[in-house]
mmCIF file of C-alpha atoms in Angstrom:
data_model
loop_
_atom_site.group_PDB
_atom_site.id
_atom_site.type_symbol
_atom_site.label_atom_id
_atom_site.label_comp_id
_atom_site.label_asym_id
_atom_site.label_seq_id
_atom_site.Cartn_x
_atom_site.Cartn_y
_atom_site.Cartn_z
ATOM 1 C CA UNK O 1 0.000 0.000 0.000
ATOM 2 C CA UNK O 2 1.310 3.484 -0.782
ATOM 3 C CA UNK O 3 0.503 6.902 0.609
ATOM 4 C CA UNK O 4 -2.303 7.748 -1.828
ATOM 5 C CA UNK O 5 -3.979 4.396 -1.188
ATOM 6 C CA UNK O 6 -3.703 5.029 2.540
ATOM 7 C CA UNK O 7 -5.296 8.477 2.127
ATOM 8 C CA UNK O 8 -8.077 7.011 -0.008
ATOM 9 C CA UNK O 9 -8.812 4.334 2.600
ATOM 10 C CA UNK O 10 -8.942 6.944 5.379
ATOM 11 C CA UNK O 11 -11.251 9.170 3.289
ATOM 12 C CA UNK O 12 -13.644 6.257 2.728
ATOM 13 C CA UNK O 13 -13.722 4.980 6.289
ATOM 14 C CA UNK O 14 -14.018 8.412 7.852
ATOM 15 C CA UNK O 15 -16.392 9.806 5.237
ATOM 16 C CA UNK O 16 -14.050 12.686 4.457
ATOM 17 C CA UNK O 17 -13.417 14.492 1.192
ATOM 18 C CA UNK O 18 -10.187 13.238 -0.352
ATOM 19 C CA UNK O 19 -8.532 16.635 0.039
ATOM 20 C CA UNK O 20 -9.282 16.761 3.755
ATOM 21 C CA UNK O 21 -8.006 13.203 4.345
ATOM 22 C CA UNK O 22 -4.859 14.096 2.431
ATOM 23 C CA UNK O 23 -4.285 17.263 4.443
ATOM 24 C CA UNK O 24 -4.808 15.451 7.767
ATOM 25 C CA UNK O 25 -2.488 12.597 6.760
ATOM 26 C CA UNK O 26 0.184 15.131 5.845
ATOM 27 C CA UNK O 27 -0.240 16.873 9.209
ATOM 28 C CA UNK O 28 0.224 13.537 11.010
ATOM 29 C CA UNK O 29 3.356 12.700 9.011
ATOM 30 C CA UNK O 30 4.824 16.204 9.279
ATOM 31 C CA UNK O 31 4.256 16.201 13.040
ATOM 32 C CA UNK O 32 6.121 12.899 13.247
ATOM 33 C CA UNK O 33 8.975 14.181 11.069
ATOM 34 C CA UNK O 34 9.246 17.445 13.050
ATOM 35 C CA UNK O 35 9.444 15.439 16.272
ATOM 36 C CA UNK O 36 12.232 13.193 14.982
ATOM 37 C CA UNK O 37 14.045 16.220 13.488
ATOM 38 C CA UNK O 38 14.386 17.680 16.991
ATOM 39 C CA UNK O 39 15.844 14.384 18.203
ATOM 40 C CA UNK O 40 12.739 13.411 20.168
ATOM 41 C CA UNK O 41 11.107 10.011 19.964
ATOM 42 C CA UNK O 42 7.630 8.807 19.030
ATOM 43 C CA UNK O 43 5.703 6.133 20.887
ATOM 44 C CA UNK O 44 2.467 4.765 19.491
ATOM 45 C CA UNK O 45 0.988 1.958 21.550
ATOM 46 C CA UNK O 46 0.200 -1.110 19.456
ATOM 47 C CA UNK O 47 2.091 0.179 16.434
ATOM 48 C CA UNK O 48 5.620 0.883 17.507
ATOM 49 C CA UNK O 49 8.150 3.510 18.477
ATOM 50 C CA UNK O 50 10.729 5.602 16.679
ATOM 51 C CA UNK O 51 13.951 6.732 18.306
ATOM 52 C CA UNK O 52 16.918 8.673 16.988
ATOM 53 C CA UNK O 53 20.272 6.968 17.207
ATOM 54 C CA UNK O 54 23.426 9.040 17.119
ATOM 55 C CA UNK O 55 26.515 7.799 15.331
ATOM 56 C CA UNK O 56 30.045 9.102 15.891
ATOM 57 C CA UNK O 57 32.314 9.966 12.999
ATOM 58 C CA UNK O 58 34.424 7.061 11.798
ATOM 59 C CA UNK O 59 36.898 6.209 9.099
ATOM 60 C CA UNK O 60 35.288 4.091 6.425
ATOM 61 C CA UNK O 61 36.270 2.868 3.041
ATOM 62 C CA UNK O 62 34.743 3.261 -0.347
ATOM 63 C CA UNK O 63 33.839 -0.364 -1.046
ATOM 64 C CA UNK O 64 34.418 0.097 -4.781
ATOM 65 C CA UNK O 65 37.840 1.723 -4.729
ATOM 66 C CA UNK O 66 39.079 0.861 -1.246
ATOM 67 C CA UNK O 67 39.893 4.534 -0.611
ATOM 68 C CA UNK O 68 39.752 5.705 2.976
ATOM 69 C CA UNK O 69 37.021 8.217 3.688
ATOM 70 C CA UNK O 70 36.000 10.164 6.760
ATOM 71 C CA UNK O 71 32.347 9.423 7.597
ATOM 72 C CA UNK O 72 30.877 12.402 9.500
ATOM 73 C CA UNK O 73 28.732 11.927 12.630
ATOM 74 C CA UNK O 74 25.122 11.292 11.782
ATOM 75 C CA UNK O 75 21.711 10.637 13.261
ATOM 76 C CA UNK O 76 19.298 7.984 12.022
ATOM 77 C CA UNK O 77 15.707 7.185 12.960
ATOM 78 C CA UNK O 78 15.076 3.656 14.184
ATOM 79 C CA UNK O 79 11.735 1.876 14.329
ATOM 80 C CA UNK O 80 10.876 -0.725 16.914
ATOM 81 C CA UNK O 81 7.688 -2.624 16.165
ATOM 82 C CA UNK O 82 5.053 -2.683 18.913
ATOM 83 C CA UNK O 83 3.859 -5.877 20.577
ATOM 84 C CA UNK O 84 0.394 -5.978 18.997
ATOM 85 C CA UNK O 85 1.647 -5.325 15.462
ATOM 86 C CA UNK O 86 4.545 -7.751 15.872
ATOM 87 C CA UNK O 87 2.178 -10.550 16.883
ATOM 88 C CA UNK O 88 -0.313 -9.803 14.143
ATOM 89 C CA UNK O 89 2.361 -9.704 11.429
ATOM 90 C CA UNK O 90 3.742 -13.015 12.592
ATOM 91 C CA UNK O 91 0.316 -14.646 12.640
ATOM 92 C CA UNK O 92 -0.539 -13.117 9.291
ATOM 93 C CA UNK O 93 -3.989 -11.780 10.157
ATOM 94 C CA UNK H 1 9.283 14.800 25.238
ATOM 95 C CA UNK H 2 7.973 11.731 23.454
ATOM 96 C CA UNK H 3 5.261 12.180 20.839
ATOM 97 C CA UNK H 4 2.198 10.035 21.499
ATOM 98 C CA UNK H 5 -1.156 9.352 19.869
ATOM 99 C CA UNK H 6 -2.742 12.045 22.052
ATOM 100 C CA UNK H 7 -0.286 14.617 20.642
ATOM 101 C CA UNK H 8 -1.211 13.653 17.084
ATOM 102 C CA UNK H 9 -4.920 13.998 17.910
ATOM 103 C CA UNK H 10 -4.270 17.407 19.474
ATOM 104 C CA UNK H 11 -2.276 18.559 16.457
ATOM 105 C CA UNK H 12 -4.889 17.710 13.827
ATOM 106 C CA UNK H 13 -7.653 19.046 16.067
ATOM 107 C CA UNK H 14 -5.793 22.375 16.171
ATOM 108 C CA UNK H 15 -5.030 22.545 12.471
ATOM 109 C CA UNK H 16 -8.299 21.253 11.001
ATOM 110 C CA UNK H 17 -11.949 22.020 11.454
ATOM 111 C CA UNK H 18 -12.784 18.879 13.424
ATOM 112 C CA UNK H 19 -14.202 17.880 16.785
ATOM 113 C CA UNK H 20 -11.912 16.145 19.242
ATOM 114 C CA UNK H 21 -13.874 12.916 18.687
ATOM 115 C CA UNK H 22 -13.406 13.137 14.912
ATOM 116 C CA UNK H 23 -9.693 13.849 15.288
ATOM 117 C CA UNK H 24 -9.314 10.831 17.577
ATOM 118 C CA UNK H 25 -11.247 8.609 15.199
ATOM 119 C CA UNK H 26 -9.118 9.677 12.210
ATOM 120 C CA UNK H 27 -5.838 8.997 14.013
ATOM 121 C CA UNK H 28 -7.144 5.562 15.036
ATOM 122 C CA UNK H 29 -8.217 4.860 11.451
ATOM 123 C CA UNK H 30 -4.827 5.979 10.128
ATOM 124 C CA UNK H 31 -3.127 3.516 12.479
ATOM 125 C CA UNK H 32 -5.638 0.715 11.920
ATOM 126 C CA UNK H 33 -5.274 0.822 8.126
ATOM 127 C CA UNK H 34 -1.475 0.895 8.429
ATOM 128 C CA UNK H 35 -1.461 -2.055 10.827
ATOM 129 C CA UNK H 36 -3.984 -4.070 8.764
ATOM 130 C CA UNK H 37 -1.823 -3.559 5.683
ATOM 131 C CA UNK H 38 1.302 -4.882 7.427
ATOM 132 C CA UNK H 39 -0.585 -7.679 9.206
ATOM 133 C CA UNK H 40 -1.709 -8.890 5.754
ATOM 134 C CA UNK H 41 1.941 -9.195 4.787
ATOM 135 C CA UNK H 42 1.811 -6.168 2.509
ATOM 136 C CA UNK H 43 4.531 -3.489 2.527
ATOM 137 C CA UNK H 44 3.564 0.079 3.416
ATOM 138 C CA UNK H 45 5.282 2.829 1.430
ATOM 139 C CA UNK H 46 4.843 6.379 2.662
ATOM 140 C CA UNK H 47 6.648 8.756 0.358
ATOM 141 C CA UNK H 48 8.554 11.445 2.223
ATOM 142 C CA UNK H 49 8.553 9.400 5.420
ATOM 143 C CA UNK H 50 9.796 5.888 4.765
ATOM 144 C CA UNK H 51 8.783 2.346 4.013
ATOM 145 C CA UNK H 52 7.732 -0.493 6.252
ATOM 146 C CA UNK H 53 8.618 -3.900 4.836
ATOM 147 C CA UNK H 54 7.578 -7.363 5.926
ATOM 148 C CA UNK H 55 10.522 -9.745 5.933
ATOM 149 C CA UNK H 56 10.402 -13.509 6.192
ATOM 150 C CA UNK H 57 12.915 -14.931 8.635
ATOM 151 C CA UNK H 58 13.947 -18.553 8.403
ATOM 152 C CA UNK H 59 13.993 -20.836 11.420
ATOM 153 C CA UNK H 60 17.386 -20.847 13.133
ATOM 154 C CA UNK H 61 19.197 -22.174 16.155
ATOM 155 C CA UNK H 62 19.400 -19.660 18.939
ATOM 156 C CA UNK H 63 20.326 -19.484 22.558
ATOM 157 C CA UNK H 64 18.567 -18.181 25.603
ATOM 158 C CA UNK H 65 21.056 -15.499 26.657
ATOM 159 C CA UNK H 66 20.070 -15.899 30.304
ATOM 160 C CA UNK H 67 20.421 -19.649 30.664
ATOM 161 C CA UNK H 68 22.704 -20.397 27.705
ATOM 162 C CA UNK H 69 20.363 -23.196 26.602
ATOM 163 C CA UNK H 70 20.069 -23.837 22.899
ATOM 164 C CA UNK H 71 16.665 -23.536 21.327
ATOM 165 C CA UNK H 72 15.110 -23.443 17.883
ATOM 166 C CA UNK H 73 13.704 -20.111 16.824
ATOM 167 C CA UNK H 74 10.819 -20.800 14.466
ATOM 168 C CA UNK H 75 10.413 -19.120 11.081
ATOM 169 C CA UNK H 76 8.743 -15.743 11.509
ATOM 170 C CA UNK H 77 7.794 -12.510 9.860
ATOM 171 C CA UNK H 78 9.162 -9.204 11.051
ATOM 172 C CA UNK H 79 8.546 -5.548 10.229
ATOM 173 C CA UNK H 80 11.500 -3.439 9.140
ATOM 174 C CA UNK H 81 11.533 0.311 8.574
ATOM 175 C CA UNK H 82 13.692 2.208 6.113
ATOM 176 C CA UNK H 83 13.551 5.994 6.497
ATOM 177 C CA UNK H 84 13.188 8.042 3.330
ATOM 178 C CA UNK H 85 15.948 10.421 2.207
ATOM 179 C CA UNK H 86 13.767 13.366 3.229
ATOM 180 C CA UNK H 87 13.356 12.038 6.775
ATOM 181 C CA UNK H 88 17.076 11.214 7.042
ATOM 182 C CA UNK H 89 17.995 14.728 5.913
ATOM 183 C CA UNK H 90 15.560 16.373 8.309
ATOM 184 C CA UNK H 91 16.875 14.302 11.224
ATOM 185 C CA UNK H 92 20.367 15.504 10.337
ATOM 186 C CA UNK H 93 19.315 19.126 10.468
ATOM 187 C CA UNK H 94 18.794 19.783 6.789
ATOM 188 C CA UNK H 95 15.689 21.810 5.988
ATOM 189 C CA UNK H 96 13.531 20.981 3.009
#
Protein backbone atom coordinates (compact mmCIF):
# COMPACT_ATOMS: atom_id res chain seq x y z
CA UNK A 1 0.00 0.00 0.00
CA UNK A 2 1.31 3.48 -0.78
CA UNK A 3 0.50 6.90 0.61
CA UNK A 4 -2.30 7.75 -1.83
CA UNK A 5 -3.98 4.40 -1.19
CA UNK A 6 -3.70 5.03 2.54
CA UNK A 7 -5.30 8.48 2.13
CA UNK A 8 -8.08 7.01 -0.01
CA UNK A 9 -8.81 4.33 2.60
CA UNK A 10 -8.94 6.94 5.38
CA UNK A 11 -11.25 9.17 3.29
CA UNK A 12 -13.64 6.26 2.73
CA UNK A 13 -13.72 4.98 6.29
CA UNK A 14 -14.02 8.41 7.85
CA UNK A 15 -16.39 9.81 5.24
CA UNK A 16 -14.05 12.69 4.46
CA UNK A 17 -13.42 14.49 1.19
CA UNK A 18 -10.19 13.24 -0.35
CA UNK A 19 -8.53 16.64 0.04
CA UNK A 20 -9.28 16.76 3.75
CA UNK A 21 -8.01 13.20 4.35
CA UNK A 22 -4.86 14.10 2.43
CA UNK A 23 -4.28 17.26 4.44
CA UNK A 24 -4.81 15.45 7.77
CA UNK A 25 -2.49 12.60 6.76
CA UNK A 26 0.18 15.13 5.85
CA UNK A 27 -0.24 16.87 9.21
CA UNK A 28 0.22 13.54 11.01
CA UNK A 29 3.36 12.70 9.01
CA UNK A 30 4.82 16.20 9.28
CA UNK A 31 4.26 16.20 13.04
CA UNK A 32 6.12 12.90 13.25
CA UNK A 33 8.97 14.18 11.07
CA UNK A 34 9.25 17.44 13.05
CA UNK A 35 9.44 15.44 16.27
CA UNK A 36 12.23 13.19 14.98
CA UNK A 37 14.05 16.22 13.49
CA UNK A 38 14.39 17.68 16.99
CA UNK A 39 15.84 14.38 18.20
CA UNK A 40 12.74 13.41 20.17
CA UNK A 41 11.11 10.01 19.96
CA UNK A 42 7.63 8.81 19.03
CA UNK A 43 5.70 6.13 20.89
CA UNK A 44 2.47 4.77 19.49
CA UNK A 45 0.99 1.96 21.55
CA UNK A 46 0.20 -1.11 19.46
CA UNK A 47 2.09 0.18 16.43
CA UNK A 48 5.62 0.88 17.51
CA UNK A 49 8.15 3.51 18.48
CA UNK A 50 10.73 5.60 16.68
CA UNK A 51 13.95 6.73 18.31
CA UNK A 52 16.92 8.67 16.99
CA UNK A 53 20.27 6.97 17.21
CA UNK A 54 23.43 9.04 17.12
CA UNK A 55 26.52 7.80 15.33
CA UNK A 56 30.04 9.10 15.89
CA UNK A 57 32.31 9.97 13.00
CA UNK A 58 34.42 7.06 11.80
CA UNK A 59 36.90 6.21 9.10
CA UNK A 60 35.29 4.09 6.42
CA UNK A 61 36.27 2.87 3.04
CA UNK A 62 34.74 3.26 -0.35
CA UNK A 63 33.84 -0.36 -1.05
CA UNK A 64 34.42 0.10 -4.78
CA UNK A 65 37.84 1.72 -4.73
CA UNK A 66 39.08 0.86 -1.25
CA UNK A 67 39.89 4.53 -0.61
CA UNK A 68 39.75 5.70 2.98
CA UNK A 69 37.02 8.22 3.69
CA UNK A 70 36.00 10.16 6.76
CA UNK A 71 32.35 9.42 7.60
CA UNK A 72 30.88 12.40 9.50
CA UNK A 73 28.73 11.93 12.63
CA UNK A 74 25.12 11.29 11.78
CA UNK A 75 21.71 10.64 13.26
CA UNK A 76 19.30 7.98 12.02
CA UNK A 77 15.71 7.19 12.96
CA UNK A 78 15.08 3.66 14.18
CA UNK A 79 11.73 1.88 14.33
CA UNK A 80 10.88 -0.73 16.91
CA UNK A 81 7.69 -2.62 16.16
CA UNK A 82 5.05 -2.68 18.91
CA UNK A 83 3.86 -5.88 20.58
CA UNK A 84 0.39 -5.98 19.00
CA UNK A 85 1.65 -5.33 15.46
CA UNK A 86 4.55 -7.75 15.87
CA UNK A 87 2.18 -10.55 16.88
CA UNK A 88 -0.31 -9.80 14.14
CA UNK A 89 2.36 -9.70 11.43
CA UNK A 90 3.74 -13.01 12.59
CA UNK A 91 0.32 -14.65 12.64
CA UNK A 92 -0.54 -13.12 9.29
CA UNK A 93 -3.99 -11.78 10.16
CA UNK B 1 9.28 14.80 25.24
CA UNK B 2 7.97 11.73 23.45
CA UNK B 3 5.26 12.18 20.84
CA UNK B 4 2.20 10.03 21.50
CA UNK B 5 -1.16 9.35 19.87
CA UNK B 6 -2.74 12.04 22.05
CA UNK B 7 -0.29 14.62 20.64
CA UNK B 8 -1.21 13.65 17.08
CA UNK B 9 -4.92 14.00 17.91
CA UNK B 10 -4.27 17.41 19.47
CA UNK B 11 -2.28 18.56 16.46
CA UNK B 12 -4.89 17.71 13.83
CA UNK B 13 -7.65 19.05 16.07
CA UNK B 14 -5.79 22.37 16.17
CA UNK B 15 -5.03 22.55 12.47
CA UNK B 16 -8.30 21.25 11.00
CA UNK B 17 -11.95 22.02 11.45
CA UNK B 18 -12.78 18.88 13.42
CA UNK B 19 -14.20 17.88 16.78
CA UNK B 20 -11.91 16.14 19.24
CA UNK B 21 -13.87 12.92 18.69
CA UNK B 22 -13.41 13.14 14.91
CA UNK B 23 -9.69 13.85 15.29
CA UNK B 24 -9.31 10.83 17.58
CA UNK B 25 -11.25 8.61 15.20
CA UNK B 26 -9.12 9.68 12.21
CA UNK B 27 -5.84 9.00 14.01
CA UNK B 28 -7.14 5.56 15.04
CA UNK B 29 -8.22 4.86 11.45
CA UNK B 30 -4.83 5.98 10.13
CA UNK B 31 -3.13 3.52 12.48
CA UNK B 32 -5.64 0.72 11.92
CA UNK B 33 -5.27 0.82 8.13
CA UNK B 34 -1.47 0.89 8.43
CA UNK B 35 -1.46 -2.05 10.83
CA UNK B 36 -3.98 -4.07 8.76
CA UNK B 37 -1.82 -3.56 5.68
CA UNK B 38 1.30 -4.88 7.43
CA UNK B 39 -0.59 -7.68 9.21
CA UNK B 40 -1.71 -8.89 5.75
CA UNK B 41 1.94 -9.19 4.79
CA UNK B 42 1.81 -6.17 2.51
CA UNK B 43 4.53 -3.49 2.53
CA UNK B 44 3.56 0.08 3.42
CA UNK B 45 5.28 2.83 1.43
CA UNK B 46 4.84 6.38 2.66
CA UNK B 47 6.65 8.76 0.36
CA UNK B 48 8.55 11.44 2.22
CA UNK B 49 8.55 9.40 5.42
CA UNK B 50 9.80 5.89 4.76
CA UNK B 51 8.78 2.35 4.01
CA UNK B 52 7.73 -0.49 6.25
CA UNK B 53 8.62 -3.90 4.84
CA UNK B 54 7.58 -7.36 5.93
CA UNK B 55 10.52 -9.74 5.93
CA UNK B 56 10.40 -13.51 6.19
CA UNK B 57 12.91 -14.93 8.64
CA UNK B 58 13.95 -18.55 8.40
CA UNK B 59 13.99 -20.84 11.42
CA UNK B 60 17.39 -20.85 13.13
CA UNK B 61 19.20 -22.17 16.15
CA UNK B 62 19.40 -19.66 18.94
CA UNK B 63 20.33 -19.48 22.56
CA UNK B 64 18.57 -18.18 25.60
CA UNK B 65 21.06 -15.50 26.66
CA UNK B 66 20.07 -15.90 30.30
CA UNK B 67 20.42 -19.65 30.66
CA UNK B 68 22.70 -20.40 27.70
CA UNK B 69 20.36 -23.20 26.60
CA UNK B 70 20.07 -23.84 22.90
CA UNK B 71 16.67 -23.54 21.33
CA UNK B 72 15.11 -23.44 17.88
CA UNK B 73 13.70 -20.11 16.82
CA UNK B 74 10.82 -20.80 14.47
CA UNK B 75 10.41 -19.12 11.08
CA UNK B 76 8.74 -15.74 11.51
CA UNK B 77 7.79 -12.51 9.86
CA UNK B 78 9.16 -9.20 11.05
CA UNK B 79 8.55 -5.55 10.23
CA UNK B 80 11.50 -3.44 9.14
CA UNK B 81 11.53 0.31 8.57
CA UNK B 82 13.69 2.21 6.11
CA UNK B 83 13.55 5.99 6.50
CA UNK B 84 13.19 8.04 3.33
CA UNK B 85 15.95 10.42 2.21
CA UNK B 86 13.77 13.37 3.23
CA UNK B 87 13.36 12.04 6.78
CA UNK B 88 17.08 11.21 7.04
CA UNK B 89 18.00 14.73 5.91
CA UNK B 90 15.56 16.37 8.31
CA UNK B 91 16.87 14.30 11.22
CA UNK B 92 20.37 15.50 10.34
CA UNK B 93 19.32 19.13 10.47
CA UNK B 94 18.79 19.78 6.79
CA UNK B 95 15.69 21.81 5.99
CA UNK B 96 13.53 20.98 3.01
